[in-house]
CSV table of C-alpha atoms and ligand atoms in Angstrom, one decimal:
chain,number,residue,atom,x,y,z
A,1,UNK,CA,7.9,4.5,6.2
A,2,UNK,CA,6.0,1.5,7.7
A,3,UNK,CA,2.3,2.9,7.8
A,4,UNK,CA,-1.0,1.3,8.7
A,5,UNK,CA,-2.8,1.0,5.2
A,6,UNK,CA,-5.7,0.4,4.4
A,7,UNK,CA,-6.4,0.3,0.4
A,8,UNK,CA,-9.3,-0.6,-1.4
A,9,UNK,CA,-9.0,-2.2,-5.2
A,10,UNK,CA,-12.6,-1.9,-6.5
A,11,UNK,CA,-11.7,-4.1,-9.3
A,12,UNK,CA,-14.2,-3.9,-12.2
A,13,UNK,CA,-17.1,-2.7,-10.5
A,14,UNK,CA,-19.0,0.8,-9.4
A,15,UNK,CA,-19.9,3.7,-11.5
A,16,UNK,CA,-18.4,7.1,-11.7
A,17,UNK,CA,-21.0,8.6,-9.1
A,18,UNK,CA,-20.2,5.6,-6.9
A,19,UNK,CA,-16.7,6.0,-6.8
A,20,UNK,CA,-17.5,9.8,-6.5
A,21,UNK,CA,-19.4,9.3,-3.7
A,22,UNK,CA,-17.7,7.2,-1.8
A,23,UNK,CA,-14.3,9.0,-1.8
A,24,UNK,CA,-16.7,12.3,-0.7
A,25,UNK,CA,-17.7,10.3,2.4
A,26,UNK,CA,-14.3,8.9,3.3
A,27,UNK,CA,-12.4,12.1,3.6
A,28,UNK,CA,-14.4,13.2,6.1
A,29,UNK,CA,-13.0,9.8,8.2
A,30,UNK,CA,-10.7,10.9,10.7
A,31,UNK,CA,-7.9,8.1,10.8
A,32,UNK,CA,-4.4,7.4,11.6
A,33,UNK,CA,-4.4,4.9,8.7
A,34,UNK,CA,-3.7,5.9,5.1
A,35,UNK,CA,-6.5,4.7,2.9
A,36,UNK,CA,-6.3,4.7,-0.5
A,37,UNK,CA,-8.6,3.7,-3.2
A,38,UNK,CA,-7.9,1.8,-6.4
A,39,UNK,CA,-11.2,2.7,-8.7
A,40,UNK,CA,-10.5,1.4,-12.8
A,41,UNK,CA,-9.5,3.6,-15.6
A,42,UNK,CA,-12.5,5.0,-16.5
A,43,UNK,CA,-13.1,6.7,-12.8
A,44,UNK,CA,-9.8,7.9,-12.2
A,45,UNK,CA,-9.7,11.2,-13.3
A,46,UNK,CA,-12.9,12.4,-11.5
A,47,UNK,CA,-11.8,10.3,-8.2
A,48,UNK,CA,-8.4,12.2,-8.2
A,49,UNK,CA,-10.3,15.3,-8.2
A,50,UNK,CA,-13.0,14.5,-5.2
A,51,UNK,CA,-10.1,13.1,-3.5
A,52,UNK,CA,-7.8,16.0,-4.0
A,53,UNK,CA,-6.4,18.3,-1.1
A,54,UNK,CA,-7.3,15.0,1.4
A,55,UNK,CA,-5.5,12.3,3.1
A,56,UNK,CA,-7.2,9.5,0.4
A,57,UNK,CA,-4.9,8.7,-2.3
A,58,UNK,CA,-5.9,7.5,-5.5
A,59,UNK,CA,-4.3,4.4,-7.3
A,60,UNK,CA,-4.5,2.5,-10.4
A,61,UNK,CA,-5.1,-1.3,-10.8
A,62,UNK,CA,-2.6,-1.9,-13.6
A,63,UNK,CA,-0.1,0.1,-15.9
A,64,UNK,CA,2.1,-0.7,-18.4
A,65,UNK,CA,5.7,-0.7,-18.0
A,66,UNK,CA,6.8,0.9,-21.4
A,67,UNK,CA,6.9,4.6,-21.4
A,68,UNK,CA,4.6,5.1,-24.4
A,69,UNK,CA,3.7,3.6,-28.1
A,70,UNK,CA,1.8,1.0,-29.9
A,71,UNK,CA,0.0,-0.8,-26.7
A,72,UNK,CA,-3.3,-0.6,-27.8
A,73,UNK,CA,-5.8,-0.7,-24.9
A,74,UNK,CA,-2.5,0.1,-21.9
A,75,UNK,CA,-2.0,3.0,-19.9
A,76,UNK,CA,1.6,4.4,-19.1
A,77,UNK,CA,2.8,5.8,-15.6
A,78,UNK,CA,2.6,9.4,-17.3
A,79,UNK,CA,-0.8,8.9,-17.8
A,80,UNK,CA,-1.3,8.1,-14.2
A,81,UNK,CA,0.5,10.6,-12.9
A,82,UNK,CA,-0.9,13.4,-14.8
A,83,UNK,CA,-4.2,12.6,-13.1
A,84,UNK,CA,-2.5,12.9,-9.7
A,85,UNK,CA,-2.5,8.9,-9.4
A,86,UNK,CA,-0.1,8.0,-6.3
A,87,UNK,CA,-0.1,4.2,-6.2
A,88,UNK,CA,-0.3,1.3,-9.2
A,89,UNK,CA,-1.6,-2.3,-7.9
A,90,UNK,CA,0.7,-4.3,-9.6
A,91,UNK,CA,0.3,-8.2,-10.8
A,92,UNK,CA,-2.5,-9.0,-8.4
A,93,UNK,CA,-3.4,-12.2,-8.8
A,94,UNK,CA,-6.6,-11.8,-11.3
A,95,UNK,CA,-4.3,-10.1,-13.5
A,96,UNK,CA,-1.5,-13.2,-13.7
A,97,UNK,CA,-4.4,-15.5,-13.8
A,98,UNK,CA,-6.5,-13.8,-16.9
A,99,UNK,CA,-4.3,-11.5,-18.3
A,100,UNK,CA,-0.9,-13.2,-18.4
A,101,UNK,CA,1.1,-11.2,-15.8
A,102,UNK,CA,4.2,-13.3,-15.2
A,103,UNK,CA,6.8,-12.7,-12.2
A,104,UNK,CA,9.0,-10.8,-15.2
A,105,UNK,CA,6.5,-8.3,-16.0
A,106,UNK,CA,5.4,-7.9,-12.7
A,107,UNK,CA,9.4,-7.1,-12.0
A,108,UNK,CA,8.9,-4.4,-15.5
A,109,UNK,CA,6.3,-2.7,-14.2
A,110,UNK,CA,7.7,-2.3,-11.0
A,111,UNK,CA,10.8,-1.0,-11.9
A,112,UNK,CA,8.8,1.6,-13.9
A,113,UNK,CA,6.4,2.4,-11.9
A,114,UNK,CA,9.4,2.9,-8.7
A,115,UNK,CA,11.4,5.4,-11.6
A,116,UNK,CA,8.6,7.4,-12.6
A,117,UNK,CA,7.9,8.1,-8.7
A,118,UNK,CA,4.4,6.2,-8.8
A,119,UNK,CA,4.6,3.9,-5.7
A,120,UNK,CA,3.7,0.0,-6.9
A,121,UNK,CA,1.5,-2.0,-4.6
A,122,UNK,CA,2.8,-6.0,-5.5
A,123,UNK,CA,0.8,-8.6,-5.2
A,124,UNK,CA,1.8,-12.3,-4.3
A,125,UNK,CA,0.1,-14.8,-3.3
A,126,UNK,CA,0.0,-18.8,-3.4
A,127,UNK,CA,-3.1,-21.1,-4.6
A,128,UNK,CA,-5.3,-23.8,-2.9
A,129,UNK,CA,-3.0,-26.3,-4.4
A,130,UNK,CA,0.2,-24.8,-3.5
A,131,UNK,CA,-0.7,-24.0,0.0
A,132,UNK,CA,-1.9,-27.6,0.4
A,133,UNK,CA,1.3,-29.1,-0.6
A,134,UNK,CA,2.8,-26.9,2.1
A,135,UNK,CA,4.6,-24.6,-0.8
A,136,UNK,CA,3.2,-21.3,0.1
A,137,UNK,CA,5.8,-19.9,2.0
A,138,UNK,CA,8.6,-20.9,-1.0
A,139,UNK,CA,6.1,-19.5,-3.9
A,140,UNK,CA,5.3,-16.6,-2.3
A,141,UNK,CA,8.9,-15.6,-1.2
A,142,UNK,CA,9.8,-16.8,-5.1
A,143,UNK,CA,7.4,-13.7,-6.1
A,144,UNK,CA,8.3,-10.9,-4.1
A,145,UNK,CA,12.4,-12.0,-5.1
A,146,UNK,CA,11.0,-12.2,-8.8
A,147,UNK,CA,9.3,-8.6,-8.3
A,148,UNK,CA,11.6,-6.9,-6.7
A,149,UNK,CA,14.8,-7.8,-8.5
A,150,UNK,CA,17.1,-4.9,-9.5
A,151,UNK,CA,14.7,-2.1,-6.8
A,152,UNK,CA,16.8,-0.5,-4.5
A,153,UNK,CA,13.7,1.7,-2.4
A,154,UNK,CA,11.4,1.3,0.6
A,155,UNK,CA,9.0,3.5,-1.7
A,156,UNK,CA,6.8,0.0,-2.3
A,157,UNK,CA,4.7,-1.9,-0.6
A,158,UNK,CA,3.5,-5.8,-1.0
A,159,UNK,CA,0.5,-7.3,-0.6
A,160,UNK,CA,0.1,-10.8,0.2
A,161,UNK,CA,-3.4,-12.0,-1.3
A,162,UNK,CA,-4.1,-15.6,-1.1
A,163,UNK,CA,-5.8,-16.7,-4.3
A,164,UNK,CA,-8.1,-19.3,-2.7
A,165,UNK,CA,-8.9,-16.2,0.1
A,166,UNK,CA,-10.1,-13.6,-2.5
A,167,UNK,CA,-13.6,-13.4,-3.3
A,168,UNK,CA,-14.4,-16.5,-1.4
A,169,UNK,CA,-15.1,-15.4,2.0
A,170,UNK,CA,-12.2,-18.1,3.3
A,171,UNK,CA,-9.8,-15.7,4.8
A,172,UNK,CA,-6.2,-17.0,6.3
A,173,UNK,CA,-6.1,-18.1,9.3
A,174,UNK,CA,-4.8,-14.9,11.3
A,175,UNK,CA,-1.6,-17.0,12.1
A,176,UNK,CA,-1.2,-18.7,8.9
A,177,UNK,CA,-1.3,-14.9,7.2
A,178,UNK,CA,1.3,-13.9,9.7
A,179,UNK,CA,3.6,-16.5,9.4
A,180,UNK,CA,3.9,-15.7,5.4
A,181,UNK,CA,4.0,-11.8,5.8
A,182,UNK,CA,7.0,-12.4,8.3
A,183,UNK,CA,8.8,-14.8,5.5
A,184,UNK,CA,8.0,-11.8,3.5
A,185,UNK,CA,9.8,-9.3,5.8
A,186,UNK,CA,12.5,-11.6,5.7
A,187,UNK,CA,12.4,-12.2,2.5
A,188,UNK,CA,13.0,-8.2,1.9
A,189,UNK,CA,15.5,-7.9,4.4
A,190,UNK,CA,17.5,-10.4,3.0
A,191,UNK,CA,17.4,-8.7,-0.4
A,192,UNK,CA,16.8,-4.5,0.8
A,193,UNK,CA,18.5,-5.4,4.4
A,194,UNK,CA,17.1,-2.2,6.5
A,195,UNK,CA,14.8,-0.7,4.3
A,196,UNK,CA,12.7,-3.7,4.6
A,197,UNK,CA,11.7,-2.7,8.1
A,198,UNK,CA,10.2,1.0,6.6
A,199,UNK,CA,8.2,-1.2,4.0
A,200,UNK,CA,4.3,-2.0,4.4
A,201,UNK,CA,3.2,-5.4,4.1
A,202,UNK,CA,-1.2,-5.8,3.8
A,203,UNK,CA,-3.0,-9.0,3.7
A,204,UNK,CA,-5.4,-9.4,1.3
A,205,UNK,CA,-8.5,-11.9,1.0
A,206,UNK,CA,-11.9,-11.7,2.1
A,207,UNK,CA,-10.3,-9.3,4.9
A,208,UNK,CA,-13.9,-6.9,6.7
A,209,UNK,CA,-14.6,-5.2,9.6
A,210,UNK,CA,-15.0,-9.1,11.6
A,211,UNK,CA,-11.8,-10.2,10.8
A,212,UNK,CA,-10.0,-7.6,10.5
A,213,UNK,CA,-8.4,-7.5,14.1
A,214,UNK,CA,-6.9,-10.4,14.9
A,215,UNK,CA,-5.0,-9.7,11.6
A,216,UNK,CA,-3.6,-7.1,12.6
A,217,UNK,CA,-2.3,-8.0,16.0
A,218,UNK,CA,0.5,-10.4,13.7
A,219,UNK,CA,3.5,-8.6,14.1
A,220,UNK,CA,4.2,-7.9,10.2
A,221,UNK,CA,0.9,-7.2,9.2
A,222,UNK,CA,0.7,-3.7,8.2
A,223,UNK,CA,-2.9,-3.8,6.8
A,224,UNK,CA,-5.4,-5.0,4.1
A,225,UNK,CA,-5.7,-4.5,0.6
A,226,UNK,CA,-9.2,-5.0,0.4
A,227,UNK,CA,-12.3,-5.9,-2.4
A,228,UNK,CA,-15.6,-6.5,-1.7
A,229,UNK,CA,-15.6,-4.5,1.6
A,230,UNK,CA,-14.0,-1.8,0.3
A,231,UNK,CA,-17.0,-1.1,-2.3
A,232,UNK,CA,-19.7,-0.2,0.6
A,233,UNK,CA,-18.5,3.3,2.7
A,234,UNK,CA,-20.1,1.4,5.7
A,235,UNK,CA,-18.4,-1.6,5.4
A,236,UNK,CA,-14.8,-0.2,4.4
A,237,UNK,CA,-15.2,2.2,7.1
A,238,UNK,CA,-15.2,-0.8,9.5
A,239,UNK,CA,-11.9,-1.9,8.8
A,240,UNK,CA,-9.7,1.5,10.1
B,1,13P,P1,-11.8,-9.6,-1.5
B,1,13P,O1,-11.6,-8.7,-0.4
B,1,13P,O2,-13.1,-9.4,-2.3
B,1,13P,O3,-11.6,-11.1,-1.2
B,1,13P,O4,-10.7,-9.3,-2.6
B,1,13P,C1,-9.4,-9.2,-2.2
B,1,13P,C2,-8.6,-8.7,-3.3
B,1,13P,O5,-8.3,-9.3,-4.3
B,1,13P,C3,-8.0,-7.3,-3.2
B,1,13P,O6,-7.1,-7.0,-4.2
């Protein structure tokens, strides 16, 4: 179902009581919004719990897409799901920039991730350079064709991140962001046909509680998938 989302990806940052804390205070938020939170490894176990029984859902930032073995230092879907883990961020852009996610594992992991039930939250997104040679709508529609080749589901949802937006404070220009998303949502109609139109499509990059709103009056925009702002209760709160 297209649903107003609101997901934070804390990246590599917070502590256990942190992350504890802050999923405490959030499901006392009453929202129409789904909000989940993407904590690392290390915290998802005691987030799952604090977060259990409420509307937050917990996701991962990464899994592999082999079911088990030698992959020293990788974590499998199973392993997700046994600590009640709902969504996997898959091949956000820090990941294909440091730690060699191509478009064809990005397509492995979510094919695994969709058969194991676990709902993958794909990234795309173009850089400075591509956007200023006017490529970003090609490069980003190559990605979500790339990740999604072979998925037959709504049960997914992309995020469209521009790298030169993330961490910068440069956010999209509301329309420029909405033009993209709706090449996405073409882009998965052309591929899912109908189901496209039941599938979530968040903006990423330097997205807070100023911008916010004039985001998401675009059409296709379904929400943000969030960093920085999503670290502080008071200034995630902001955004739903
Ligand atoms: P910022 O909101 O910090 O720019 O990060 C966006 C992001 O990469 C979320 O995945």
């Amino acid at each position: 179902m297209r649903q107003r989302i609101f997901a934070g990806n804390w990246k590599m940052n917070l502590n256990i009581n942190d992350g504890v804390e802050l999923v405490n205070r959030l499901k006392s938020i009453h929202t129409e919004s789904l909000i989940i939170v993407c904590p690392p490894f290390t915290m998802l176990d005691a987030v799952s719990k604090a977060a259990k029984d409420s509307k937050v859902m917990v996701g991962a930032q990464n899994m592999h897409f082999e079911e088990k073995g030698a992959f020293t230092g990788e974590v499998s879907a199973d392993m997700l799901i046994e600590l009640g883990i709902t969504h996997v961020i898959i091949g956000h852009s820090e990941r294909r920039q440091y730690f060699a996610e191509t478009d064809e594992t990005v397509n492995k992991k979510t094919l695994y991730a969709i058969s194991k039930g676990l709902i993958p939250i794909i990234c795309v997104g173009e850089s400075l350079q591509q956007r200023e040679a006017g490529n970003a709508p090609e490069v980003v529609n190559r990605q979500v064709e790339a990740a999604i080749n072979g998925v037959n589901t709504d049960k997914l949802i992309i995020a469209y991140e521009p790298i030169w937006a993330i961490g910068t404070g440069k956010t999209a220009s509301p329309k420029d962001a909405g033009e993209v998303i709706t090449g996405i949502r073409d882009t998965l109609r052309r591929l899912l046909g109908d189901k496209a139109d039941d599938i979530s499509i968040l903006y990423g990059g330097s997205m807070n509680g100023s911008n916010v709103n004039e985001l998401m009056e675009q059409k296709d925009i379904d929400g943000g998938l969030i960093g920085s702002a999503s670290l502080s209760y008071e200034k995630f709160i902001q955004l739903f």
